[in-house]
Amino acid sequence: MHPQYSRRLHKTVRRLVPDSDVRFLLSESGSGKGAAMVTAVAYRLADQSRQIAQTLAEFRLSKAQLLEVKKRMKIEIERGLKKDTHGTATVKMLPTFVRSCPDGSENGDFLALDLGGTNFRVLLVKIRSGKKRTVEMHNKIYAIPIEIMQGTGEELFDHIVYCISDFLDYMGMKNARLPLGFTFSFPCQQTSLDAGRLVTWTKGFKATDCEGEDVVELLREGIKRKEEFDLDVVAIVNDTVGTMMTCAYEEPSCEIGLIAGTGSNACYMEEVRNIETVEGDEGRMCVNMEWGAFGDNGCLDDIRTQYDRAVDENSLNEGKQRYEKMCSGMYLGEIVRNILIDLTKRGFLFRGRVSETLKTRGIFETKFLSQIESDRLALLQVRAILQQLGLNSTCDDSIIVKEVCGTVSRRAAQICGAGMAAVVDKIRENRGLDHLDVTVGVDGTLYKLHPHFSRIMQQSVKELAPKCDVTFLLSEDGSGKGAALITAVGCRQRELERQQQH
């Protein structure tokens, strides 16, 4: 109402922000109309919050539901071990023929191969026993082009042998016939330490003429074709078993291996008498559970959401590895992306616009989820990460995205913990103990890099298996060092058998 007020206000604003064109509009009835609008917005936001909470409620599992997951995992473990149900069991419980952990007497130079993803590693591992045990490693990483991953088996193994040849040249060791451990991180039906048939490719591999074949033979044939060097293939190794062995070298109470990374799997020392697919009753043997396929028979359908089903339907191996698709790094981002698309279509996110980026499979890598969920990150930084992904977000959007990520990864950690609770309880019951102390060797990006996964998973195991005291140890390079240790133990085993025969 002051005659000079508006003119002076305009002038001051122009002086302070000369580059901006600021206009002032007179408001009609601010207190009446405005209050009504604020109320309407508040109602809309409350309704939106309620609907988002409803969407995420399916991912929030109660203790009773988690105990049910544990119980079902136990049932599937038994089915995998028994001869008459093994054929149809989803959790395959594959014998690995690794009968003991390292005892410190291992000694020598070993070659290790590591094939389990888009990269392939060749390592030379020098193990020295004695008072001061040492493990020295040299390695080189080679890429596996997608056309080789999805070409013929012969091309794949020729490529592997070419990489070994290059490495032996690099190390100047072409003439030594080294014992070799082959970490092959795919489901394998082993018949001995150095023989295993590939059950099925996973993780994007599709090379022909390999499924059902003995991969050690395929490797030996590849080496023969090259005619440049010879190797003594002692052991085929699953990365989960390698993880357990690496930890057992440092900590003898380690009898379980867990991978929580791109994929999800576990192994543990089972009593041979319980493994009906193997001859004999004496001692223990490490069993590769291949637990990613838990739920493939529908036993987890009651906790799978529409988003889990969407991720499964759009995957390379529909209907397979359902448990893994709920708790491994390769799929968590996809679950999040599917939820975000749904919330956007319903007008709760990104101004209701589903961008091309959001339609792109695989944009939410585990590392982004880990960053978004970091407690140290302010919402502005979450916005910056979303910006990197080409998603223009408001602060409200960032809050919702952070909540979605947290809900999905929390469930992953909890159901992974429920699976582990089943394993530790099985070991305790095998040994007729009231209380079990045991160590788990763990590897995998999800476990290592995610800000909350390891804590929530450990908490879950504690709640669901109260009679077990479980220590988790980070494993250093299970697929490299672990493969060499298994090879060393295998050489020791072989030597013992030779002596017994003479």
Short mmCIF file of C-alpha atoms in Angstrom, two decimals, residues 68-356:
data_model
loop_
_atom_site.label_atom_id
_atom_site.label_comp_id
_atom_site.label_asym_id
_atom_site.label_seq_id
_atom_site.Cartn_x
_atom_site.Cartn_y
_atom_site.Cartn_z
CA GLU A 68 9.71 -69.67 6.60
CA VAL A 69 12.40 -68.93 3.96
CA LYS A 70 14.98 -70.59 6.25
CA LYS A 71 12.73 -73.63 6.74
CA ARG A 72 12.18 -74.02 2.99
CA MET A 73 15.91 -73.68 2.27
CA LYS A 74 16.52 -76.51 4.77
CA ILE A 75 13.98 -78.71 2.97
CA GLU A 76 15.62 -77.99 -0.41
CA ILE A 77 19.10 -78.73 1.03
CA GLU A 78 17.88 -82.19 2.10
CA ARG A 79 16.32 -82.80 -1.32
CA GLY A 80 19.60 -81.92 -3.03
CA LEU A 81 21.60 -84.31 -0.83
CA LYS A 82 19.29 -87.33 -1.15
CA LYS A 83 19.85 -89.67 -4.08
CA ASP A 84 16.18 -90.16 -4.97
CA THR A 85 15.29 -86.43 -4.98
CA HIS A 86 18.59 -84.99 -6.25
CA GLY A 87 17.48 -85.18 -9.89
CA THR A 88 14.51 -82.86 -9.37
CA ALA A 89 15.97 -80.72 -6.55
CA THR A 90 16.43 -77.01 -7.26
CA VAL A 91 19.30 -76.55 -4.78
CA LYS A 92 21.71 -79.04 -6.34
CA MET A 93 24.17 -79.56 -3.44
CA LEU A 94 26.97 -80.54 -5.82
CA PRO A 95 29.89 -82.52 -4.34
CA THR A 96 33.26 -80.78 -4.97
CA PHE A 97 35.63 -83.61 -3.88
CA VAL A 98 37.46 -81.10 -1.69
CA ARG A 99 37.80 -83.21 1.45
CA SER A 100 39.92 -81.02 3.67
CA CYS A 101 40.94 -77.44 4.23
CA PRO A 102 44.58 -76.26 4.02
CA ASP A 103 46.73 -77.32 7.01
CA GLY A 104 49.70 -75.02 6.41
CA SER A 105 51.97 -77.67 4.88
CA GLU A 106 51.08 -76.63 1.30
CA ASN A 107 54.12 -75.75 -0.78
CA GLY A 108 55.03 -75.03 -4.41
CA ASP A 109 54.20 -72.98 -7.51
CA PHE A 110 50.69 -73.24 -8.91
CA LEU A 111 48.84 -71.80 -11.85
CA ALA A 112 45.26 -70.64 -11.34
CA LEU A 113 42.67 -69.72 -13.96
CA ASP A 114 39.62 -67.70 -13.07
CA LEU A 115 36.63 -67.69 -15.41
CA GLY A 116 33.37 -66.41 -14.02
CA GLY A 117 32.41 -63.18 -15.72
CA THR A 118 33.38 -60.85 -18.54
CA ASN A 119 37.03 -60.97 -17.47
CA PHE A 120 39.38 -63.93 -17.35
CA ARG A 121 42.41 -64.05 -15.04
CA VAL A 122 45.55 -66.14 -15.16
CA LEU A 123 47.62 -66.27 -11.97
CA LEU A 124 50.90 -67.70 -10.78
CA VAL A 125 50.66 -68.41 -7.04
CA LYS A 126 53.78 -69.25 -5.03
CA ILE A 127 52.88 -70.90 -1.72
CA ARG A 128 55.61 -71.36 0.88
CA SER A 129 55.06 -73.34 4.09
CA GLY A 130 57.10 -73.25 7.27
CA LYS A 131 57.17 -70.92 10.26
CA LYS A 132 56.39 -67.87 8.16
CA ARG A 133 53.83 -68.98 5.60
CA THR A 134 53.70 -66.78 2.52
CA VAL A 135 51.57 -66.60 -0.60
CA GLU A 136 52.95 -64.56 -3.48
CA MET A 137 50.80 -63.86 -6.52
CA HIS A 138 51.29 -62.56 -10.05
CA ASN A 139 48.36 -62.16 -12.38
CA LYS A 140 47.12 -60.75 -15.66
CA ILE A 141 43.54 -59.94 -16.63
CA TYR A 142 42.17 -60.60 -20.11
CA ALA A 143 38.83 -59.52 -21.55
CA ILE A 144 36.38 -62.02 -22.99
CA PRO A 145 34.60 -60.37 -25.92
CA ILE A 146 30.84 -60.95 -26.07
CA GLU A 147 31.15 -62.76 -29.42
CA ILE A 148 33.38 -65.34 -27.71
CA MET A 149 31.08 -65.62 -24.65
CA GLN A 150 28.25 -66.42 -27.03
CA GLY A 151 30.18 -68.18 -29.81
CA THR A 152 31.29 -71.84 -29.97
CA GLY A 153 32.87 -73.78 -27.10
CA GLU A 154 36.01 -74.37 -29.16
CA GLU A 155 36.44 -70.61 -29.72
CA LEU A 156 36.00 -69.95 -26.00
CA PHE A 157 38.59 -72.51 -24.91
CA ASP A 158 41.02 -71.49 -27.68
CA HIS A 159 40.76 -67.93 -26.35
CA ILE A 160 41.41 -69.15 -22.78
CA VAL A 161 44.47 -71.15 -23.90
CA TYR A 162 45.74 -68.14 -25.90
CA CYS A 163 45.56 -66.06 -22.68
CA ILE A 164 47.42 -68.76 -20.68
CA SER A 165 50.11 -68.86 -23.39
CA ASP A 166 50.52 -65.08 -23.26
CA PHE A 167 50.82 -65.19 -19.45
CA LEU A 168 53.41 -68.00 -19.44
CA ASP A 169 55.48 -65.99 -21.95
CA TYR A 170 55.12 -62.92 -19.74
CA MET A 171 56.31 -64.91 -16.68
CA GLY A 172 58.99 -66.80 -18.66
CA MET A 173 57.54 -70.17 -17.58
CA LYS A 174 56.58 -71.88 -20.83
CA ASN A 175 58.65 -74.98 -20.03
CA ALA A 176 57.51 -75.78 -16.48
CA ARG A 177 54.65 -78.30 -16.21
CA LEU A 178 52.78 -76.53 -13.43
CA PRO A 179 49.83 -77.94 -11.46
CA LEU A 180 46.74 -75.92 -12.32
CA GLY A 181 43.49 -75.05 -10.57
CA PHE A 182 40.64 -73.89 -12.78
CA THR A 183 38.09 -71.63 -11.10
CA PHE A 184 34.99 -72.11 -13.18
CA SER A 185 32.14 -70.21 -11.56
CA PHE A 186 29.21 -71.98 -13.18
CA PRO A 187 27.16 -74.95 -11.93
CA CYS A 188 29.21 -78.12 -12.47
CA GLN A 189 28.40 -81.75 -11.74
CA GLN A 190 31.77 -83.03 -10.51
CA THR A 191 32.72 -86.70 -10.52
CA SER A 192 36.20 -86.12 -9.09
CA LEU A 193 38.44 -83.20 -8.14
CA ASP A 194 39.59 -82.85 -11.76
CA ALA A 195 36.42 -83.66 -13.69
CA GLY A 196 33.20 -81.66 -13.91
CA ARG A 197 30.38 -81.40 -16.42
CA LEU A 198 28.87 -77.96 -17.00
CA VAL A 199 25.22 -78.18 -15.93
CA THR A 200 24.13 -74.86 -17.42
CA TRP A 201 25.68 -71.55 -18.43
CA THR A 202 24.73 -68.49 -16.33
CA LYS A 203 25.78 -64.79 -16.20
CA GLY A 204 25.36 -64.10 -19.91
CA PHE A 205 27.54 -66.97 -21.23
CA LYS A 206 26.07 -68.96 -24.09
CA ALA A 207 28.99 -70.75 -25.77
CA THR A 208 27.74 -73.79 -27.71
CA ASP A 209 28.80 -77.44 -27.23
CA CYS A 210 29.78 -76.94 -23.56
CA GLU A 211 26.68 -77.78 -21.52
CA GLY A 212 26.86 -81.42 -20.42
CA GLU A 213 30.58 -81.58 -21.30
CA ASP A 214 33.55 -82.02 -18.93
CA VAL A 215 35.15 -78.56 -18.86
CA VAL A 216 38.54 -79.94 -17.74
CA GLU A 217 38.59 -82.09 -20.89
CA LEU A 218 37.63 -79.04 -23.00
CA LEU A 219 40.57 -77.17 -21.44
CA ARG A 220 42.98 -80.09 -21.95
CA GLU A 221 41.90 -80.39 -25.61
CA GLY A 222 42.46 -76.65 -26.07
CA ILE A 223 45.99 -76.99 -24.63
CA LYS A 224 46.67 -79.95 -26.99
CA ARG A 225 45.46 -77.95 -30.02
CA LYS A 226 47.88 -75.14 -29.17
CA GLU A 227 50.87 -77.54 -28.91
CA GLU A 228 52.97 -74.94 -27.07
CA PHE A 229 53.00 -76.04 -23.42
CA ASP A 230 51.65 -78.67 -21.05
CA LEU A 231 49.90 -78.28 -17.70
CA ASP A 232 48.75 -80.66 -14.98
CA VAL A 233 45.08 -79.80 -14.41
CA VAL A 234 44.56 -80.90 -10.79
CA ALA A 235 41.29 -79.29 -9.78
CA ILE A 236 38.19 -77.62 -11.08
CA VAL A 237 37.10 -75.06 -8.51
CA ASN A 238 33.93 -73.12 -7.83
CA ASP A 239 34.64 -69.54 -6.68
CA THR A 240 32.52 -70.10 -3.55
CA VAL A 241 34.73 -73.03 -2.51
CA GLY A 242 37.84 -70.97 -3.27
CA THR A 243 36.47 -68.25 -1.01
CA MET A 244 36.04 -70.73 1.84
CA MET A 245 39.54 -72.19 1.32
CA THR A 246 41.29 -68.81 1.31
CA CYS A 247 39.72 -67.97 4.67
CA ALA A 248 40.37 -71.45 6.06
CA TYR A 249 44.10 -70.95 5.32
CA GLU A 250 44.08 -68.04 7.81
CA GLU A 251 41.27 -69.23 10.11
CA PRO A 252 40.75 -72.99 10.65
CA SER A 253 37.18 -72.54 11.98
CA CYS A 254 36.08 -71.40 8.50
CA GLU A 255 33.85 -74.13 7.04
CA ILE A 256 31.44 -72.07 4.92
CA GLY A 257 31.93 -69.93 1.82
CA LEU A 258 29.53 -67.22 0.66
CA ILE A 259 29.48 -65.12 -2.48
CA ALA A 260 27.31 -62.02 -2.37
CA GLY A 261 28.19 -60.13 -5.52
CA THR A 262 27.02 -60.23 -9.13
CA GLY A 263 25.70 -63.69 -8.33
CA SER A 264 24.82 -65.37 -5.05
CA ASN A 265 25.97 -68.79 -3.84
CA ALA A 266 27.24 -70.70 -0.80
CA CYS A 267 29.21 -73.86 0.05
CA TYR A 268 30.01 -75.65 3.31
CA MET A 269 31.65 -78.76 4.76
CA GLU A 270 29.00 -81.51 4.85
CA GLU A 271 29.34 -85.00 6.36
CA VAL A 272 30.08 -87.46 3.53
CA ARG A 273 27.51 -89.88 5.00
CA ASN A 274 24.79 -87.29 4.20
CA ILE A 275 25.88 -86.79 0.57
CA GLU A 276 24.07 -89.71 -1.04
CA THR A 277 25.34 -88.82 -4.52
CA VAL A 278 28.89 -89.77 -3.44
CA GLU A 279 30.33 -93.15 -2.37
CA GLY A 280 31.57 -93.59 1.19
CA ASP A 281 30.64 -92.55 4.73
CA GLU A 282 33.92 -91.25 6.11
CA GLY A 283 34.85 -87.64 6.83
CA ARG A 284 33.57 -84.43 5.31
CA MET A 285 33.37 -82.91 1.86
CA CYS A 286 32.69 -79.41 0.68
CA VAL A 287 29.33 -79.13 -1.08
CA ASN A 288 28.69 -76.39 -3.65
CA MET A 289 25.05 -75.57 -2.92
CA GLU A 290 24.23 -73.61 -6.11
CA TRP A 291 21.55 -71.96 -4.00
CA GLY A 292 20.75 -69.29 -6.61
CA ALA A 293 18.17 -71.70 -8.06
CA PHE A 294 16.31 -71.92 -4.72
CA GLY A 295 12.67 -71.07 -5.48
CA ASP A 296 12.72 -72.29 -9.10
CA ASN A 297 10.04 -74.84 -8.10
CA GLY A 298 7.74 -72.04 -6.92
CA CYS A 299 8.45 -72.35 -3.19
CA LEU A 300 9.20 -68.61 -2.89
CA ASP A 301 6.25 -67.40 -4.97
CA ASP A 302 4.43 -66.00 -1.94
CA ILE A 303 7.18 -63.44 -1.32
CA ARG A 304 7.97 -62.63 -4.96
CA THR A 305 6.49 -59.30 -6.09
CA GLN A 306 5.24 -58.17 -9.51
CA TYR A 307 8.62 -56.43 -9.92
CA ASP A 308 10.54 -59.67 -9.26
CA ARG A 309 8.40 -61.34 -11.89
CA ALA A 310 9.06 -58.54 -14.39
CA VAL A 311 12.83 -58.81 -13.84
CA ASP A 312 12.63 -62.58 -14.30
CA GLU A 313 10.56 -62.33 -17.49
CA ASN A 314 13.05 -59.91 -19.06
CA SER A 315 16.15 -61.92 -18.11
CA LEU A 316 18.26 -64.27 -20.25
CA ASN A 317 17.23 -67.29 -18.14
CA GLU A 318 13.53 -66.83 -17.35
CA GLY A 319 12.23 -69.01 -14.52
CA LYS A 320 15.74 -69.89 -13.35
CA GLN A 321 17.88 -68.64 -10.43
CA ARG A 322 14.89 -66.99 -8.75
CA TYR A 323 16.48 -66.62 -5.31
CA GLU A 324 19.59 -65.13 -6.90
CA LYS A 325 17.37 -62.66 -8.75
CA MET A 326 16.06 -61.42 -5.40
CA CYS A 327 19.38 -61.05 -3.61
CA SER A 328 22.32 -60.59 -5.98
CA GLY A 329 23.93 -57.46 -7.35
CA MET A 330 23.22 -58.29 -10.96
CA TYR A 331 19.46 -57.94 -10.42
CA LEU A 332 18.85 -55.50 -7.53
CA GLY A 333 19.24 -52.50 -9.82
CA GLU A 334 16.73 -54.03 -12.21
CA ILE A 335 14.17 -54.49 -9.43
CA VAL A 336 14.70 -50.84 -8.43
CA ARG A 337 14.34 -49.69 -12.05
CA ASN A 338 11.05 -51.58 -12.45
CA ILE A 339 9.65 -50.01 -9.28
CA LEU A 340 10.74 -46.53 -10.40
CA ILE A 341 9.05 -46.99 -13.79
CA ASP A 342 5.83 -47.99 -12.05
CA LEU A 343 5.96 -45.05 -9.62
CA THR A 344 6.69 -42.66 -12.50
CA LYS A 345 3.77 -43.96 -14.55
CA ARG A 346 1.57 -43.38 -11.50
CA GLY A 347 2.78 -39.77 -11.39
CA PHE A 348 4.79 -39.99 -8.15
CA LEU A 349 8.26 -39.51 -9.67
CA PHE A 350 10.16 -37.54 -12.32
CA ARG A 351 7.06 -35.41 -13.04
CA GLY A 352 5.34 -38.49 -14.42
CA ARG A 353 7.70 -38.76 -17.42
CA VAL A 354 9.36 -42.14 -18.09
CA SER A 355 12.63 -41.11 -19.76
CA GLU A 356 14.51 -43.24 -22.30
#
